[in-house]
mmCIF file of C-alpha atoms in Angstrom:
data_model
loop_
_atom_site.group_PDB
_atom_site.id
_atom_site.type_symbol
_atom_site.label_atom_id
_atom_site.label_comp_id
_atom_site.label_asym_id
_atom_site.label_seq_id
_atom_site.Cartn_x
_atom_site.Cartn_y
_atom_site.Cartn_z
ATOM 1 C CA MET A 1 1.438 -67.160 16.420
ATOM 2 C CA THR A 2 -0.538 -64.783 18.597
ATOM 3 C CA LEU A 3 0.822 -62.477 21.213
ATOM 4 C CA LYS A 4 -1.223 -61.778 24.291
ATOM 5 C CA SER A 5 -0.994 -58.567 26.182
ATOM 6 C CA VAL A 6 0.214 -59.382 29.658
ATOM 7 C CA GLU A 7 -0.239 -56.848 32.395
ATOM 8 C CA ARG A 8 2.798 -56.915 34.622
ATOM 9 C CA LYS A 9 2.755 -55.561 38.117
ATOM 10 C CA PRO A 10 5.803 -53.673 39.315
ATOM 11 C CA GLU A 11 8.239 -55.859 41.164
ATOM 12 C CA LEU A 12 8.471 -55.030 44.838
ATOM 13 C CA ARG A 13 11.854 -55.364 46.477
ATOM 14 C CA ASN A 14 12.610 -55.589 50.124
ATOM 15 C CA GLY A 15 15.455 -53.461 51.369
ATOM 16 C CA HIS A 16 17.272 -50.709 49.588
ATOM 17 C CA ILE A 17 18.563 -50.382 46.057
ATOM 18 C CA PRO A 18 22.347 -50.540 46.060
ATOM 19 C CA ALA A 19 24.215 -47.348 45.253
ATOM 20 C CA GLY A 20 25.254 -47.202 41.618
ATOM 21 C CA HIS A 21 22.486 -49.569 40.498
ATOM 22 C CA ILE A 22 21.347 -48.688 37.003
ATOM 23 C CA PRO A 23 17.979 -50.161 36.075
ATOM 24 C CA LYS A 24 17.911 -52.115 32.841
ATOM 25 C CA PRO A 25 16.035 -50.113 30.194
ATOM 26 C CA ILE A 26 13.077 -51.685 28.441
ATOM 27 C CA VAL A 27 13.842 -51.511 24.747
ATOM 28 C CA MET A 28 10.883 -51.633 22.394
ATOM 29 C CA PRO A 29 11.680 -52.882 18.902
ATOM 30 C CA ASP A 30 11.282 -50.153 16.276
ATOM 31 C CA TYR A 31 8.937 -52.235 14.149
ATOM 32 C CA LEU A 32 6.211 -52.120 16.811
ATOM 33 C CA ALA A 33 5.843 -48.365 16.271
ATOM 34 C CA LYS A 34 6.618 -48.461 12.556
ATOM 35 C CA TYR A 35 4.014 -51.127 11.746
ATOM 36 C CA PRO A 36 0.848 -50.396 13.743
ATOM 37 C CA ALA A 37 -2.532 -51.962 12.991
ATOM 38 C CA ILE A 38 -3.373 -51.819 9.291
ATOM 39 C CA GLN A 39 -6.173 -49.389 8.390
ATOM 40 C CA THR A 40 -6.341 -49.538 4.583
ATOM 41 C CA ASN A 41 -5.673 -51.869 1.670
ATOM 42 C CA GLU A 42 -2.782 -49.602 0.654
ATOM 43 C CA MET A 43 -1.170 -50.046 4.080
ATOM 44 C CA ARG A 44 -1.646 -53.794 3.746
ATOM 45 C CA ASP A 45 0.075 -53.746 0.351
ATOM 46 C CA ARG A 46 3.027 -51.787 1.790
ATOM 47 C CA TYR A 47 3.360 -54.186 4.725
ATOM 48 C CA LYS A 48 3.190 -57.169 2.363
ATOM 49 C CA ALA A 49 5.908 -55.641 0.142
ATOM 50 C CA VAL A 50 8.187 -55.096 3.156
ATOM 51 C CA PHE A 51 7.498 -58.642 4.326
ATOM 52 C CA ASN A 52 8.325 -60.146 0.926
ATOM 53 C CA ASP A 53 11.447 -58.020 0.551
ATOM 54 C CA GLN A 54 12.880 -58.796 3.978
ATOM 55 C CA PHE A 55 11.785 -62.431 4.050
ATOM 56 C CA ALA A 56 14.408 -63.210 1.387
ATOM 57 C CA GLU A 57 17.122 -61.636 3.568
ATOM 58 C CA TYR A 58 15.842 -63.502 6.627
ATOM 59 C CA LYS A 59 15.811 -66.854 4.810
ATOM 60 C CA GLU A 60 19.377 -66.414 3.600
ATOM 61 C CA LEU A 61 20.652 -65.309 7.019
ATOM 62 C CA SER A 62 18.709 -68.023 8.795
ATOM 63 C CA VAL A 63 20.253 -70.792 6.708
ATOM 64 C CA GLU A 64 23.742 -69.412 7.320
ATOM 65 C CA VAL A 65 23.290 -68.815 11.057
ATOM 66 C CA HIS A 66 21.640 -72.189 11.682
ATOM 67 C CA ALA A 67 24.422 -74.009 9.802
ATOM 68 C CA VAL A 68 27.026 -72.340 12.044
ATOM 69 C CA LEU A 69 24.997 -73.065 15.193
ATOM 70 C CA LYS A 70 24.660 -76.708 14.151
ATOM 71 C CA LYS A 71 28.436 -76.892 13.669
ATOM 72 C CA PHE A 72 28.945 -75.366 17.135
ATOM 73 C CA ASP A 73 26.614 -78.010 18.622
ATOM 74 C CA GLU A 74 28.613 -80.759 16.906
ATOM 75 C CA LEU A 75 31.880 -79.271 18.171
ATOM 76 C CA ASP A 76 30.455 -78.933 21.695
ATOM 77 C CA ALA A 77 29.594 -82.641 21.638
ATOM 78 C CA LEU A 78 33.087 -83.527 20.422
ATOM 79 C CA LEU A 79 34.740 -81.318 23.040
ATOM 80 C CA ARG A 80 32.766 -83.043 25.814
ATOM 81 C CA GLN A 81 34.242 -86.376 24.670
ATOM 82 C CA LEU A 82 37.844 -85.174 24.883
ATOM 83 C CA PRO A 83 39.850 -85.935 28.001
ATOM 84 C CA HIS A 84 39.700 -83.046 30.461
ATOM 85 C CA HIS A 85 43.253 -83.547 31.703
ATOM 86 C CA PRO A 86 45.476 -84.922 28.947
ATOM 87 C CA GLU A 87 48.564 -86.626 30.285
ATOM 88 C CA CYS A 88 51.043 -85.165 27.834
ATOM 89 C CA ILE A 89 51.948 -81.450 28.095
ATOM 90 C CA TYR A 90 51.907 -81.222 24.294
ATOM 91 C CA GLU A 91 48.293 -82.461 24.242
ATOM 92 C CA GLN A 92 47.329 -80.010 27.001
ATOM 93 C CA GLU A 93 48.758 -77.085 25.021
ATOM 94 C CA ARG A 94 47.165 -78.283 21.800
ATOM 95 C CA LEU A 95 43.768 -78.709 23.454
ATOM 96 C CA SER A 96 44.086 -75.289 25.081
ATOM 97 C CA LYS A 97 44.794 -73.643 21.703
ATOM 98 C CA VAL A 98 41.839 -75.432 20.096
ATOM 99 C CA LEU A 99 39.540 -74.296 22.915
ATOM 100 C CA GLN A 100 40.760 -70.695 22.637
ATOM 101 C CA GLU A 101 40.205 -70.658 18.872
ATOM 102 C CA TYR A 102 36.759 -72.235 19.303
ATOM 103 C CA LYS A 103 35.707 -69.628 21.890
ATOM 104 C CA LYS A 104 37.024 -66.877 19.631
ATOM 105 C CA LYS A 105 34.942 -68.140 16.688
ATOM 106 C CA LYS A 106 31.849 -68.599 18.862
ATOM 107 C CA ASN A 107 32.113 -64.976 20.008
ATOM 108 C CA ASP A 108 33.051 -63.552 16.618
ATOM 109 C CA PRO A 109 31.385 -60.109 16.333
ATOM 110 C CA ALA A 110 30.457 -60.682 12.670
ATOM 111 C CA PHE A 111 28.693 -63.956 13.509
ATOM 112 C CA LEU A 112 26.973 -62.491 16.571
ATOM 113 C CA GLU A 113 25.769 -59.556 14.467
ATOM 114 C CA LYS A 114 24.316 -61.908 11.843
ATOM 115 C CA LYS A 115 22.650 -63.978 14.555
ATOM 116 C CA GLU A 116 21.147 -60.853 16.139
ATOM 117 C CA ARG A 117 19.952 -59.540 12.745
ATOM 118 C CA CYS A 118 18.378 -62.907 11.997
ATOM 119 C CA GLU A 119 16.458 -62.885 15.288
ATOM 120 C CA TYR A 120 15.396 -59.271 14.727
ATOM 121 C CA LEU A 121 14.095 -60.041 11.228
ATOM 122 C CA LYS A 122 12.274 -63.124 12.486
ATOM 123 C CA ASN A 123 10.444 -61.060 15.113
ATOM 124 C CA LYS A 124 9.790 -58.161 12.726
ATOM 125 C CA LEU A 125 8.404 -60.416 10.002
ATOM 126 C CA SER A 126 6.277 -62.231 12.559
ATOM 127 C CA HIS A 127 4.847 -58.884 13.713
ATOM 128 C CA ILE A 128 4.116 -57.716 10.149
ATOM 129 C CA LYS A 129 2.530 -61.069 9.269
ATOM 130 C CA GLN A 130 0.369 -60.855 12.367
ATOM 131 C CA GLN A 131 -0.780 -57.335 11.412
ATOM 132 C CA ILE A 132 -1.678 -58.512 7.890
ATOM 133 C CA GLN A 133 -3.549 -61.560 9.197
ATOM 134 C CA HIS A 134 -5.442 -59.447 11.706
ATOM 135 C CA TYR A 135 -6.450 -56.965 8.986
ATOM 136 C CA ASP A 136 -7.544 -59.771 6.656
ATOM 137 C CA LYS A 137 -9.592 -61.342 9.448
ATOM 138 C CA VAL A 138 -11.301 -58.026 10.267
ATOM 139 C CA MET A 139 -12.026 -57.363 6.579
ATOM 140 C CA ASN A 140 -13.517 -60.829 6.143
ATOM 141 C CA TRP A 141 -15.751 -60.294 9.170
ATOM 142 C CA ASN A 142 -16.985 -57.019 7.674
ATOM 143 C CA VAL A 143 -17.745 -58.715 4.348
ATOM 144 C CA GLU A 144 -19.752 -61.515 5.962
ATOM 145 C CA THR A 145 -22.038 -59.261 8.049
#
């Protein structure tokens, strides 16, 4: 996976900016600054150690998060098959409680935190791997010349 630098031009807006508008900050992930281009074999070894250490955590989280997401997809499919307006008041109440519980579980802070951590680790590990591959490629070019 390679990332290309894309030059973005500022967005021009017609009219005025509404009062109270707060621009959305651009948040740079910490690993971009913490893991710059590799300069030495020692740096490469440190990056590789971090990668190996955190890859285990990522794998474990990824399996857990993807299992839950798969279950949510299955439940979404089942919910779409249920009648939207049950005839019996008891069924309406029961369906309403099930939907509330489902939404609660889908928005569970612990699950959302795990999902976010998993995505963060995926991007961080991808960045570190890219830095290692780039360094290896540069070193191989220097050896061949």
